[in-house]
Structure formats: C-alpha cells, structure tokens
C-alpha cells in the first residue's frame, strides 16, 4: 500500500476508533467499499490505537459495562455454548468465556468474528488461527475443541480457556529470581519449538501472548493468540494464509527486523527467535530493548528504521541505565488465585517505559549490584545472539536457544559469546560505509603520497651513493697516478 493509501487507512481508522462498536461495521462498509486490503489495514490500525500500542487487545475488567454484539449477548447461545462473559476484543474478533453444555459441561473460550468483519481476508486469517491451533498438541499451547458458524454465518472456534496472567506480570508478582524466570522461559521456548515443528510461525510473541497458569501447583506458560501466525507448510499457506504486501504485522516492541521490512515477505522461524529474545530481555531487565514510549511517539517509517538499523544495549548495560529513573512500583501484589484472561495487560513498568533499578532488582529478589553482575557475561551474549540483526547469527531454533540457557543454568560453557574482532569490524564498516569510504580514500592518498616520497628518496639516495662511489673510484685512480709520478721522479 502506497503512502496515499496508508494516509487514507489512517484517517478511516482514526474515525472508526471513535465510533461505538455497533456503528463501526456500517461505517467501514461505506468507507472501504470492496477494498479488502484497505479494510484489513484499517482493522489492524484500530486494534493498535489503544492506550498501549504494544497491547492491541482490550480486556474487560470486572464491573465494566459491555455493549453486547448481536447474537453474542451474555446468556445467549451459540450452538451448544452459552456465553458467560466477554474476555477481550481485538481488531476483528471477540473472545468470550462460554459454558459448554454437552457432551460435557466445562468452561471454554469462544472466539468469534465481529459483525461486519467477515471479509474474505479476515475470515482467512481467522481460519488460519483455528487451523494453526488444531495442528498442535502441546501442554504449552491452548487447544482447539470445536469450530463452526452462527446462524448469521459468523465463524467461530472454541478453545481451551487459559486462566493466567502475562509471563512478565507473573514473574514480577511472584518475585521470581533471574534463574526462575529463565526456567519458565525455557518452557515457553519448548512450546514455540513445537509450533515451528508443525510448520507454524507465531509472529507476535509478547508477554500478553504468553500466559502463565497453574497446573498441579506449578506455573505453566501457555502460548496463545496465533491470529497473525504464518504457515511454513505450502498447502496450509495457499489455502488459509493471506498477508498483504507492505502490511505491518506484529507488535513493534517485539518485532524482528525482517517483520519491520516494508515487504515483510521473507519471514521464517528465526523471526520468532528474535521476539523470544525480546521477551527474555524484558524478563531479565524489566523493559524491552527499544524504549516503548519512543516507539509509540515515532511514525511508521521511524519505527521500521529503529528496529532494522539500531542496535539495542546489552541487558546489563540497560539495567545500569535505569539507575537514574525514579522508583515507581506498578506491579500488583500476588493474588491467591489467577484471573481469567486471554490477553491481559502487560507489565505496567514496560508500558510506561521502565521502572527504577531498585524496583526491578527487588522484583527479582536481588539488589542492583548483583542483578547487573548476574546479567553481565553469558546472559548478555545469549540475549544479544537472539537479537542479532543478521538472522543467520541467531539461534537456529527455539530448542537451541533453550539449550544454551540450560547450559548457563548448569554453569556449562554456552554457545553464545562476544562477536569476533572481524565481525565487529564488518559491522562498523556497514554502519558507517560512507565515512569509512572517505577515510579509506584519504588513507590511500596518504599512503600513496608516502610511498611516492619514499621512492623518490630511495632514488635520490641511490644516485648519491652512485656519485660517491664514482667519486671514490676517480680519487683512487688519481692517487695511483700521483704515486706513479712520484716513483718515476724518485728514480
């Protein structure tokens, strides 16, 4: 989509965001017409225009007033499911807690397309998420139970109800140490690895999509929301995946450089490795590699430039930089029971750009000095390997990422390490190519001048030595002649 089309989508999205949900569909029908690409872009912009650009899903707090959508009001039925509560809303779908009445009674999560949003591309994306979840069978990924369509033709699917909180919030409320956070993160990597083995790339890994729930008294992370997943399997891609050229897909703070590319066509599993690296960075430091506030203030082009070109500081460096920030404890105290959420708000500290070093350290049961010391070295290099702009230098799989973290926890040598001098020099040359070129030309000129002067000096020195040698020989011959004359006269 060109600049003009992007401006049009932005104007439509800004107006749509201010409309009641019941009026939004009709407005989008009139504003977008038959242009499905424009409508999908508008939906994504509306979804990301809330208080936090990194959290496009709206979560309903207890006591909030809910305007029921046609056919999905509280107490209404969809097939054998009774709607109990609205859990959250995204750009084109809503998630409800529902009660399954047969053949077994249980609480489930029911995701359904909003009225007026059932265009070909949105239905394809919705079906892609359902199909992606149906392909997977892992304790760390929410399961799909059922699928269908309402009497009005709106597609829906039913999945496991995940009772949990974002992994960052859980770790902070429970005051987990860095080692405990890493152990929980390793389980997340295993779930992502399972998705990759099934040919699915998540493309939106972030705290609100990794919920921690309790199972048999222990925390278990579950990866949710495969709404913008991409299939690496050709058959699935052709039938259910639609990605518009130039579409900005993902959450900026957690997005890989490849995703920030205007074409965003060459995406593979290493994109998820990058997002996992951002998540680990946040678990360890309390903030994301790039300042969320700065990303929210920046325009699309600047966001893309930052993600693609700027190198974030190492975790230990970032923690040290937080020392000057004021203390603002924003994390709630631990609750006795987890809340029911599908994509709850992420850490408030990140939403506001970070917290003080003392607060961050306290959430990790340590002090600032020991926290910086714990991050320096292996953890710095492990995280930065996952965040490398060059994806060929990242971990080649989520399992290898997890394996390196296990080696760190076991005090074994890790694969990650500081980049070589040759690699650093190459990065320097690529980053400052123009300056390096000018400096190289200048150095060549200086070197050439020095060589020329040296050659002229050598030539002059050789000429002088030749002249001295010839003069010496002439003097020798003259001396011999004089000696001969003197001898003749003496005779």
GROMACS .gro file of C-alpha atoms in nm:
model
  491
    1UNK     CA    1   0.000   0.000   0.000
    2UNK     CA    2   0.146   0.337  -0.103
    3UNK     CA    3   0.177   0.648   0.111
    4UNK     CA    4  -0.159   0.784  -0.011
    5UNK     CA    5  -0.331   0.456   0.070
    6UNK     CA    6  -0.164   0.448   0.410
    7UNK     CA    7  -0.287   0.801   0.488
    8UNK     CA    8  -0.639   0.704   0.384
    9UNK     CA    9  -0.631   0.396   0.606
   10UNK     CA   10  -0.505   0.608   0.896
   11UNK     CA   11  -0.788   0.862   0.853
   12UNK     CA   12  -1.052   0.592   0.836
   13UNK     CA   13  -0.906   0.412   1.139
   14UNK     CA   14  -0.897   0.731   1.347
   15UNK     CA   15  -1.264   0.796   1.275
   16UNK     CA   16  -1.366   0.432   1.327
   17UNK     CA   17  -1.188   0.415   1.663
   18UNK     CA   18  -1.417   0.687   1.796
   19UNK     CA   19  -1.738   0.514   1.692
   20UNK     CA   20  -1.945   0.277   1.907
   21UNK     CA   21  -1.889  -0.088   1.822
   22UNK     CA   22  -2.245  -0.118   1.693
   23UNK     CA   23  -2.186   0.157   1.432
   24UNK     CA   24  -1.832   0.070   1.327
   25UNK     CA   25  -1.918  -0.209   1.083
   26UNK     CA   26  -2.157   0.007   0.879
   27UNK     CA   27  -1.905   0.290   0.867
   28UNK     CA   28  -1.629   0.057   0.744
   29UNK     CA   29  -1.862  -0.083   0.476
   30UNK     CA   30  -1.915   0.270   0.343
   31UNK     CA   31  -1.556   0.391   0.385
   32UNK     CA   32  -1.372   0.086   0.250
   33UNK     CA   33  -1.620  -0.049   0.000
   34UNK     CA   34  -1.490  -0.362  -0.172
   35UNK     CA   35  -1.124  -0.286  -0.094
   36UNK     CA   36  -1.049  -0.578   0.141
   37UNK     CA   37  -0.680  -0.488   0.175
   38UNK     CA   38  -0.774  -0.138   0.292
   39UNK     CA   39  -1.031  -0.276   0.535
   40UNK     CA   40  -0.786  -0.523   0.685
   41UNK     CA   41  -0.527  -0.246   0.724
   42UNK     CA   42  -0.786  -0.026   0.897
   43UNK     CA   43  -0.875  -0.311   1.135
   44UNK     CA   44  -0.508  -0.351   1.231
   45UNK     CA   45  -0.470   0.025   1.288
   46UNK     CA   46  -0.783   0.037   1.505
   47UNK     CA   47  -0.658  -0.261   1.705
   48UNK     CA   48  -0.325  -0.093   1.773
   49UNK     CA   49  -0.462   0.254   1.854
   50UNK     CA   50  -0.541   0.190   2.221
   51UNK     CA   51  -0.357   0.328   2.528
   52UNK     CA   52  -0.060   0.099   2.456
   53UNK     CA   53   0.047   0.021   2.104
   54UNK     CA   54   0.202  -0.299   2.225
   55UNK     CA   55  -0.132  -0.428   2.358
   56UNK     CA   56  -0.396  -0.424   2.085
   57UNK     CA   57  -0.640  -0.644   2.275
   58UNK     CA   58  -0.890  -0.476   2.504
   59UNK     CA   59  -0.953  -0.667   2.826
   60UNK     CA   60  -1.273  -0.618   3.018
   61UNK     CA   61  -1.225  -0.562   3.388
   62UNK     CA   62  -1.482  -0.688   3.640
   63UNK     CA   63  -1.774  -0.448   3.654
   64UNK     CA   64  -1.716  -0.294   3.309
   65UNK     CA   65  -2.028  -0.222   3.108
   66UNK     CA   66  -2.041  -0.437   2.796
   67UNK     CA   67  -2.237  -0.349   2.484
   68UNK     CA   68  -2.345  -0.689   2.357
   69UNK     CA   69  -2.295  -0.769   1.991
   70UNK     CA   70  -2.591  -0.915   1.802
   71UNK     CA   71  -2.628  -1.281   1.886
   72UNK     CA   72  -2.347  -1.281   2.143
   73UNK     CA   73  -2.501  -1.115   2.446
   74UNK     CA   74  -2.438  -1.254   2.793
   75UNK     CA   75  -2.660  -1.559   2.834
   76UNK     CA   76  -2.712  -1.612   2.462
   77UNK     CA   77  -2.626  -1.944   2.298
   78UNK     CA   78  -2.407  -2.035   2.004
   79UNK     CA   79  -2.473  -2.397   1.920
   80UNK     CA   80  -2.412  -2.585   2.249
   81UNK     CA   81  -2.222  -2.299   2.414
   82UNK     CA   82  -2.374  -2.040   2.648
   83UNK     CA   83  -2.198  -1.701   2.656
   84UNK     CA   84  -2.090  -1.614   3.011
   85UNK     CA   85  -1.852  -1.318   2.988
   86UNK     CA   86  -1.667  -1.103   2.736
   87UNK     CA   87  -1.296  -1.155   2.798
   88UNK     CA   88  -1.143  -0.932   2.535
   89UNK     CA   89  -1.157  -0.781   2.189
   90UNK     CA   90  -0.908  -0.745   1.908
   91UNK     CA   91  -0.921  -0.575   1.571
   92UNK     CA   92  -1.166  -0.818   1.410
   93UNK     CA   93  -1.260  -1.075   1.675
   94UNK     CA   94  -1.400  -1.104   2.025
   95UNK     CA   95  -1.320  -1.367   2.286
   96UNK     CA   96  -1.586  -1.485   2.531
   97UNK     CA   97  -1.589  -1.717   2.824
   98UNK     CA   98  -1.858  -1.971   2.746
   99UNK     CA   99  -2.004  -2.275   2.913
  100UNK     CA  100  -2.018  -2.593   2.708
  101UNK     CA  101  -2.337  -2.780   2.792
  102UNK     CA  102  -2.285  -3.109   2.608
  103UNK     CA  103  -2.148  -3.373   2.578
  104UNK     CA  104  -1.955  -3.245   2.884
  105UNK     CA  105  -2.000  -2.936   3.097
  106UNK     CA  106  -1.694  -2.714   3.109
  107UNK     CA  107  -1.580  -2.355   3.071
  108UNK     CA  108  -1.420  -2.274   2.736
  109UNK     CA  109  -1.302  -1.971   2.539
  110UNK     CA  110  -1.507  -1.891   2.229
  111UNK     CA  111  -1.356  -1.664   1.966
  112UNK     CA  112  -1.587  -1.515   1.705
  113UNK     CA  113  -1.554  -1.264   1.423
  114UNK     CA  114  -1.721  -0.931   1.495
  115UNK     CA  115  -2.029  -0.826   1.296
  116UNK     CA  116  -1.933  -0.667   0.966
  117UNK     CA  117  -1.577  -0.800   0.978
  118UNK     CA  118  -1.632  -1.119   0.779
  119UNK     CA  119  -1.444  -1.020   0.464
  120UNK     CA  120  -1.254  -1.283   0.269
  121UNK     CA  121  -0.915  -1.187   0.413
  122UNK     CA  122  -1.034  -1.158   0.772
  123UNK     CA  123  -1.215  -1.490   0.755
  124UNK     CA  124  -0.897  -1.641   0.607
  125UNK     CA  125  -0.686  -1.502   0.892
  126UNK     CA  126  -0.942  -1.626   1.145
  127UNK     CA  127  -0.943  -1.970   0.985
  128UNK     CA  128  -0.562  -1.966   0.982
  129UNK     CA  129  -0.553  -1.924   1.359
  130UNK     CA  130  -0.803  -2.206   1.411
  131UNK     CA  131  -0.614  -2.434   1.173
  132UNK     CA  132  -0.280  -2.350   1.333
  133UNK     CA  133  -0.409  -2.432   1.681
  134UNK     CA  134  -0.577  -2.751   1.560
  135UNK     CA  135  -0.245  -2.878   1.422
  136UNK     CA  136  -0.069  -2.853   1.758
  137UNK     CA  137  -0.080  -3.073   2.065
  138UNK     CA  138   0.144  -2.935   2.339
  139UNK     CA  139   0.076  -2.852   2.706
  140UNK     CA  140   0.220  -2.506   2.642
  141UNK     CA  141  -0.030  -2.417   2.366
  142UNK     CA  142  -0.405  -2.365   2.405
  143UNK     CA  143  -0.603  -2.648   2.244
  144UNK     CA  144  -0.889  -2.614   1.994
  145UNK     CA  145  -1.202  -2.812   2.081
  146UNK     CA  146  -1.459  -2.715   1.819
  147UNK     CA  147  -1.541  -2.480   1.531
  148UNK     CA  148  -1.844  -2.367   1.335
  149UNK     CA  149  -2.055  -2.070   1.232
  150UNK     CA  150  -2.351  -1.891   1.387
  151UNK     CA  151  -2.699  -1.875   1.232
  152UNK     CA  152  -2.590  -1.544   1.078
  153UNK     CA  153  -2.282  -1.703   0.924
  154UNK     CA  154  -2.020  -1.556   1.158
  155UNK     CA  155  -1.732  -1.806   1.200
  156UNK     CA  156  -1.620  -1.904   1.549
  157UNK     CA  157  -1.399  -2.158   1.716
  158UNK     CA  158  -1.385  -2.294   2.068
  159UNK     CA  159  -1.060  -2.345   2.253
  160UNK     CA  160  -0.917  -2.419   2.592
  161UNK     CA  161  -0.988  -2.146   2.847
  162UNK     CA  162  -0.649  -2.031   2.973
  163UNK     CA  163  -0.666  -1.897   3.327
  164UNK     CA  164  -0.348  -1.699   3.360
  165UNK     CA  165  -0.157  -1.373   3.353
  166UNK     CA  166   0.120  -1.245   3.124
  167UNK     CA  167   0.452  -1.409   3.199
  168UNK     CA  168   0.617  -1.077   3.289
  169UNK     CA  169   0.343  -0.987   3.538
  170UNK     CA  170   0.350  -1.334   3.692
  171UNK     CA  171   0.727  -1.322   3.739
  172UNK     CA  172   0.709  -0.978   3.900
  173UNK     CA  173   0.418  -1.052   4.134
  174UNK     CA  174   0.583  -1.376   4.245
  175UNK     CA  175   0.925  -1.205   4.279
  176UNK     CA  176   1.094  -1.473   4.070
  177UNK     CA  177   1.473  -1.465   4.052
  178UNK     CA  178   1.654  -1.443   3.718
  179UNK     CA  179   1.717  -1.819   3.727
  180UNK     CA  180   1.349  -1.895   3.795
  181UNK     CA  181   1.243  -1.663   3.513
  182UNK     CA  182   1.482  -1.836   3.275
  183UNK     CA  183   1.341  -2.177   3.371
  184UNK     CA  184   0.989  -2.055   3.289
  185UNK     CA  185   1.112  -1.901   2.966
  186UNK     CA  186   1.274  -2.230   2.862
  187UNK     CA  187   0.930  -2.394   2.878
  188UNK     CA  188   0.797  -2.117   2.654
  189UNK     CA  189   1.072  -2.195   2.403
  190UNK     CA  190   0.963  -2.559   2.403
  191UNK     CA  191   0.606  -2.460   2.314
  192UNK     CA  192   0.728  -2.233   2.033
  193UNK     CA  193   0.955  -2.511   1.908
  194UNK     CA  194   0.650  -2.740   1.885
  195UNK     CA  195   0.468  -2.481   1.675
  196UNK     CA  196   0.771  -2.448   1.447
  197UNK     CA  197   0.788  -2.825   1.404
  198UNK     CA  198   0.424  -2.815   1.294
  199UNK     CA  199   0.513  -2.553   1.035
  200UNK     CA  200   0.369  -2.253   1.219
  201UNK     CA  201   0.545  -1.921   1.286
  202UNK     CA  202   0.369  -1.720   1.558
  203UNK     CA  203   0.490  -1.369   1.453
  204UNK     CA  204   0.353  -1.193   1.763
  205UNK     CA  205   0.529  -1.338   2.067
  206UNK     CA  206   0.498  -1.095   2.358
  207UNK     CA  207   0.403  -1.110   2.729
  208UNK     CA  208   0.027  -1.086   2.671
  209UNK     CA  209   0.050  -1.386   2.437
  210UNK     CA  210   0.242  -1.599   2.688
  211UNK     CA  211   0.014  -1.656   2.986
  212UNK     CA  212   0.120  -1.838   3.300
  213UNK     CA  213  -0.139  -2.070   3.450
  214UNK     CA  214  -0.117  -2.307   3.746
  215UNK     CA  215  -0.122  -2.682   3.688
  216UNK     CA  216  -0.080  -2.925   3.978
  217UNK     CA  217   0.056  -2.643   4.190
  218UNK     CA  218   0.328  -2.534   3.946
  219UNK     CA  219   0.335  -2.250   3.692
  220UNK     CA  220   0.299  -2.346   3.327
  221UNK     CA  221   0.339  -2.091   3.045
  222UNK     CA  222   0.093  -2.119   2.758
  223UNK     CA  223   0.138  -1.954   2.420
  224UNK     CA  224  -0.187  -1.808   2.287
  225UNK     CA  225  -0.319  -1.591   2.002
  226UNK     CA  226  -0.198  -1.735   1.673
  227UNK     CA  227  -0.415  -1.476   1.494
  228UNK     CA  228  -0.132  -1.350   1.271
  229UNK     CA  229   0.059  -1.676   1.250
  230UNK     CA  230   0.225  -1.774   0.924
  231UNK     CA  231   0.247  -2.126   0.789
  232UNK     CA  232   0.570  -2.263   0.653
  233UNK     CA  233   0.372  -2.554   0.509
  234UNK     CA  234   0.284  -2.468   0.149
  235UNK     CA  235  -0.057  -2.640   0.149
  236UNK     CA  236  -0.173  -2.452   0.457
  237UNK     CA  237  -0.030  -2.125   0.328
  238UNK     CA  238  -0.211  -2.146  -0.005
  239UNK     CA  239  -0.546  -2.225   0.149
  240UNK     CA  240  -0.566  -2.013   0.460
  241UNK     CA  241  -0.290  -1.753   0.483
  242UNK     CA  242  -0.326  -1.403   0.341
  243UNK     CA  243  -0.055  -1.143   0.403
  244UNK     CA  244  -0.073  -0.817   0.211
  245UNK     CA  245   0.245  -0.675   0.061
  246UNK     CA  246   0.364  -0.386   0.277
  247UNK     CA  247   0.136  -0.472   0.570
  248UNK     CA  248   0.282  -0.402   0.914
  249UNK     CA  249   0.219  -0.725   1.107
  250UNK     CA  250   0.318  -0.774   1.469
  251UNK     CA  251   0.381  -0.560   1.777
  252UNK     CA  252   0.663  -0.305   1.725
  253UNK     CA  253   0.841  -0.352   2.058
  254UNK     CA  254   0.873  -0.728   1.994
  255UNK     CA  255   0.903  -0.727   1.615
  256UNK     CA  256   1.201  -0.870   1.429
  257UNK     CA  257   1.394  -0.663   1.172
  258UNK     CA  258   1.252  -0.886   0.896
  259UNK     CA  259   0.897  -0.808   1.006
  260UNK     CA  260   0.978  -0.437   1.002
  261UNK     CA  261   1.085  -0.461   0.638
  262UNK     CA  262   0.829  -0.286   0.413
  263UNK     CA  263   0.776  -0.605   0.211
  264UNK     CA  264   0.786  -0.842   0.512
  265UNK     CA  265   0.777  -1.138   0.275
  266UNK     CA  266   1.088  -1.327   0.384
  267UNK     CA  267   0.983  -1.440   0.732
  268UNK     CA  268   1.093  -1.768   0.887
  269UNK     CA  269   1.110  -1.925   1.233
  270UNK     CA  270   1.411  -1.711   1.326
  271UNK     CA  271   1.174  -1.416   1.345
  272UNK     CA  272   1.013  -1.584   1.647
  273UNK     CA  273   1.363  -1.637   1.792
  274UNK     CA  274   1.412  -1.260   1.784
  275UNK     CA  275   1.077  -1.200   1.957
  276UNK     CA  276   1.167  -1.461   2.219
  277UNK     CA  277   1.492  -1.271   2.271
  278UNK     CA  278   1.295  -0.952   2.335
  279UNK     CA  279   1.074  -1.138   2.583
  280UNK     CA  280   1.378  -1.275   2.769
  281UNK     CA  281   1.534  -0.926   2.768
  282UNK     CA  282   1.219  -0.793   2.934
  283UNK     CA  283   1.202  -1.076   3.186
  284UNK     CA  284   1.560  -1.002   3.293
  285UNK     CA  285   1.565  -0.621   3.280
  286UNK     CA  286   1.205  -0.509   3.327
  287UNK     CA  287   1.196  -0.330   2.992
  288UNK     CA  288   1.220  -0.403   2.620
  289UNK     CA  289   1.536  -0.343   2.412
  290UNK     CA  290   1.390  -0.032   2.247
  291UNK     CA  291   1.208   0.222   2.463
  292UNK     CA  292   0.830   0.154   2.420
  293UNK     CA  293   0.749   0.522   2.474
  294UNK     CA  294   0.985   0.621   2.193
  295UNK     CA  295   0.827   0.365   1.960
  296UNK     CA  296   0.478   0.495   2.039
  297UNK     CA  297   0.586   0.851   1.958
  298UNK     CA  298   0.756   0.753   1.632
  299UNK     CA  299   0.588   0.727   1.295
  300UNK     CA  300   0.574   0.404   1.100
  301UNK     CA  301   0.885   0.476   0.893
  302UNK     CA  302   1.086   0.570   1.203
  303UNK     CA  303   0.970   0.257   1.389
  304UNK     CA  304   1.086   0.045   1.097
  305UNK     CA  305   1.421   0.225   1.086
  306UNK     CA  306   1.481   0.180   1.460
  307UNK     CA  307   1.401  -0.191   1.452
  308UNK     CA  308   1.602  -0.259   1.138
  309UNK     CA  309   1.908  -0.038   1.196
  310UNK     CA  310   1.963   0.047   1.563
  311UNK     CA  311   2.142  -0.194   1.794
  312UNK     CA  312   1.989  -0.220   2.144
  313UNK     CA  313   2.212  -0.208   2.453
  314UNK     CA  314   2.310  -0.531   2.624
  315UNK     CA  315   2.081  -0.625   2.916
  316UNK     CA  316   2.346  -0.540   3.177
  317UNK     CA  317   2.403  -0.202   3.011
  318UNK     CA  318   2.030  -0.131   3.000
  319UNK     CA  319   1.989  -0.219   3.368
  320UNK     CA  320   2.270   0.020   3.457
  321UNK     CA  321   2.100   0.298   3.260
  322UNK     CA  322   1.781   0.253   3.465
  323UNK     CA  323   1.959   0.356   3.784
  324UNK     CA  324   1.871   0.723   3.733
  325UNK     CA  325   1.498   0.664   3.685
  326UNK     CA  326   1.254   0.740   3.970
  327UNK     CA  327   1.112   0.447   4.165
  328UNK     CA  328   0.754   0.366   4.062
  329UNK     CA  329   0.628   0.034   4.185
  330UNK     CA  330   0.347  -0.060   3.947
  331UNK     CA  331   0.321  -0.435   3.988
  332UNK     CA  332   0.030  -0.573   4.191
  333UNK     CA  333   0.081  -0.799   4.490
  334UNK     CA  334   0.039  -1.174   4.437
  335UNK     CA  335  -0.318  -1.299   4.435
  336UNK     CA  336  -0.439  -1.624   4.581
  337UNK     CA  337  -0.595  -1.734   4.252
  338UNK     CA  338  -0.514  -1.640   3.893
  339UNK     CA  339  -0.762  -1.433   3.694
  340UNK     CA  340  -0.932  -1.549   3.376
  341UNK     CA  341  -0.773  -1.370   3.083
  342UNK     CA  342  -0.699  -1.429   2.716
  343UNK     CA  343  -0.454  -1.143   2.664
  344UNK     CA  344  -0.434  -0.925   2.975
  345UNK     CA  345  -0.240  -0.601   3.010
  346UNK     CA  346   0.134  -0.650   3.019
  347UNK     CA  347   0.372  -0.513   3.277
  348UNK     CA  348   0.293  -0.153   3.364
  349UNK     CA  349   0.662  -0.086   3.401
  350UNK     CA  350   0.716  -0.157   3.034
  351UNK     CA  351   0.406   0.037   2.932
  352UNK     CA  352   0.549   0.348   3.097
  353UNK     CA  353   0.900   0.295   2.963
  354UNK     CA  354   1.052   0.110   3.256
  355UNK     CA  355   1.093   0.141   3.632
  356UNK     CA  356   1.376   0.223   3.867
  357UNK     CA  357   1.666  -0.015   3.907
  358UNK     CA  358   1.582  -0.070   4.274
  359UNK     CA  359   1.225  -0.178   4.193
  360UNK     CA  360   1.340  -0.404   3.910
  361UNK     CA  361   1.601  -0.567   4.132
  362UNK     CA  362   1.350  -0.614   4.415
  363UNK     CA  363   1.112  -0.794   4.179
  364UNK     CA  364   1.398  -1.038   4.115
  365UNK     CA  365   1.482  -1.086   4.483
  366UNK     CA  366   1.820  -0.918   4.450
  367UNK     CA  367   1.987  -0.579   4.459
  368UNK     CA  368   2.105  -0.360   4.168
  369UNK     CA  369   2.471  -0.458   4.203
  370UNK     CA  370   2.406  -0.831   4.199
  371UNK     CA  371   2.148  -0.800   3.919
  372UNK     CA  372   2.395  -0.624   3.691
  373UNK     CA  373   2.662  -0.878   3.778
  374UNK     CA  374   2.424  -1.170   3.705
  375UNK     CA  375   2.337  -1.034   3.360
  376UNK     CA  376   2.692  -0.945   3.261
  377UNK     CA  377   2.861  -1.217   3.055
  378UNK     CA  378   2.667  -1.526   2.946
  379UNK     CA  379   2.316  -1.378   2.970
  380UNK     CA  380   2.424  -1.066   2.782
  381UNK     CA  381   2.560  -1.274   2.496
  382UNK     CA  382   2.272  -1.524   2.492
  383UNK     CA  383   2.015  -1.246   2.466
  384UNK     CA  384   2.214  -1.050   2.209
  385UNK     CA  385   2.264  -1.360   1.996
  386UNK     CA  386   1.885  -1.399   1.977
  387UNK     CA  387   1.851  -1.027   1.893
  388UNK     CA  388   2.114  -1.018   1.619
  389UNK     CA  389   2.001  -0.815   1.315
  390UNK     CA  390   2.160  -1.084   1.099
  391UNK     CA  391   1.926  -1.379   1.149
  392UNK     CA  392   2.192  -1.623   1.031
  393UNK     CA  393   2.377  -1.539   1.354
  394UNK     CA  394   2.075  -1.602   1.578
  395UNK     CA  395   1.994  -1.939   1.731
  396UNK     CA  396   1.869  -2.162   1.452
  397UNK     CA  397   1.578  -2.292   1.660
  398UNK     CA  398   1.385  -2.226   1.980
  399UNK     CA  399   1.521  -2.552   2.122
  400UNK     CA  400   1.884  -2.446   2.067
  401UNK     CA  401   1.800  -2.115   2.239
  402UNK     CA  402   1.658  -2.310   2.534
  403UNK     CA  403   1.958  -2.547   2.537
  404UNK     CA  404   2.202  -2.256   2.571
  405UNK     CA  405   2.001  -2.121   2.864
  406UNK     CA  406   2.010  -2.465   3.028
  407UNK     CA  407   2.388  -2.467   2.986
  408UNK     CA  408   2.403  -2.131   3.158
  409UNK     CA  409   2.189  -2.254   3.448
  410UNK     CA  410   2.417  -2.559   3.478
  411UNK     CA  411   2.732  -2.343   3.470
  412UNK     CA  412   2.844  -2.504   3.145
  413UNK     CA  413   3.008  -2.320   2.854
  414UNK     CA  414   2.746  -2.154   2.631
  415UNK     CA  415   2.742  -2.124   2.253
  416UNK     CA  416   2.684  -1.751   2.261
  417UNK     CA  417   2.979  -1.521   2.308
  418UNK     CA  418   3.112  -1.178   2.222
  419UNK     CA  419   3.144  -1.118   1.847
  420UNK     CA  420   3.488  -1.156   1.693
  421UNK     CA  421   3.704  -0.857   1.602
  422UNK     CA  422   3.650  -0.937   1.233
  423UNK     CA  423   3.271  -0.939   1.279
  424UNK     CA  424   3.277  -0.611   1.475
  425UNK     CA  425   3.489  -0.451   1.203
  426UNK     CA  426   3.245  -0.570   0.938
  427UNK     CA  427   2.951  -0.426   1.134
  428UNK     CA  428   3.139  -0.096   1.175
  429UNK     CA  429   3.211  -0.075   0.802
  430UNK     CA  430   2.847  -0.149   0.711
  431UNK     CA  431   2.712   0.103   0.958
  432UNK     CA  432   2.947   0.387   0.861
  433UNK     CA  433   3.003   0.292   0.498
  434UNK     CA  434   3.026   0.649   0.365
  435UNK     CA  435   3.264   0.767   0.634
  436UNK     CA  436   3.475   0.454   0.603
  437UNK     CA  437   3.492   0.502   0.226
  438UNK     CA  438   3.609   0.863   0.263
  439UNK     CA  439   3.861   0.760   0.528
  440UNK     CA  440   3.983   0.473   0.311
  441UNK     CA  441   4.032   0.703   0.010
  442UNK     CA  442   4.215   0.953   0.228
  443UNK     CA  443   4.430   0.675   0.373
  444UNK     CA  444   4.509   0.551   0.023
  445UNK     CA  445   4.606   0.901  -0.087
  446UNK     CA  446   4.826   0.949   0.218
  447UNK     CA  447   4.977   0.605   0.174
  448UNK     CA  448   5.033   0.672  -0.194
  449UNK     CA  449   5.198   1.003  -0.113
  450UNK     CA  450   5.422   0.846   0.148
  451UNK     CA  451   5.519   0.567  -0.092
  452UNK     CA  452   5.593   0.819  -0.369
  453UNK     CA  453   5.809   1.030  -0.139
  454UNK     CA  454   5.987   0.719  -0.015
  455UNK     CA  455   6.056   0.603  -0.369
  456UNK     CA  456   6.190   0.945  -0.467
  457UNK     CA  457   6.410   0.946  -0.155
  458UNK     CA  458   6.540   0.598  -0.238
  459UNK     CA  459   6.615   0.705  -0.594
  460UNK     CA  460   6.796   1.016  -0.472
  461UNK     CA  461   6.988   0.813  -0.215
  462UNK     CA  462   7.091   0.563  -0.479
  463UNK     CA  463   7.205   0.845  -0.707
  464UNK     CA  464   7.407   0.997  -0.424
  465UNK     CA  465   7.564   0.663  -0.340
  466UNK     CA  466   7.647   0.607  -0.709
  467UNK     CA  467   7.806   0.950  -0.732
  468UNK     CA  468   8.005   0.890  -0.413
  469UNK     CA  469   8.119   0.556  -0.549
  470UNK     CA  470   8.225   0.707  -0.879
  471UNK     CA  471   8.399   0.991  -0.700
  472UNK     CA  472   8.584   0.739  -0.481
  473UNK     CA  473   8.699   0.543  -0.782
  474UNK     CA  474   8.817   0.863  -0.952
  475UNK     CA  475   9.003   0.965  -0.637
  476UNK     CA  476   9.165   0.622  -0.625
  477UNK     CA  477   9.280   0.646  -0.984
  478UNK     CA  478   9.418   0.994  -0.924
  479UNK     CA  479   9.609   0.872  -0.619
  480UNK     CA  480   9.761   0.587  -0.818
  481UNK     CA  481   9.867   0.828  -1.091
  482UNK     CA  482  10.030   1.065  -0.842
  483UNK     CA  483  10.209   0.777  -0.672
  484UNK     CA  484  10.337   0.658  -1.010
  485UNK     CA  485  10.469   1.005  -1.099
  486UNK     CA  486  10.638   1.038  -0.761
  487UNK     CA  487  10.804   0.699  -0.806
  488UNK     CA  488  10.923   0.791  -1.156
  489UNK     CA  489  11.073   1.118  -1.037
  490UNK     CA  490  11.247   0.946  -0.748
  491UNK     CA  491  11.407   0.701  -0.987
   0.00000   0.00000   0.00000
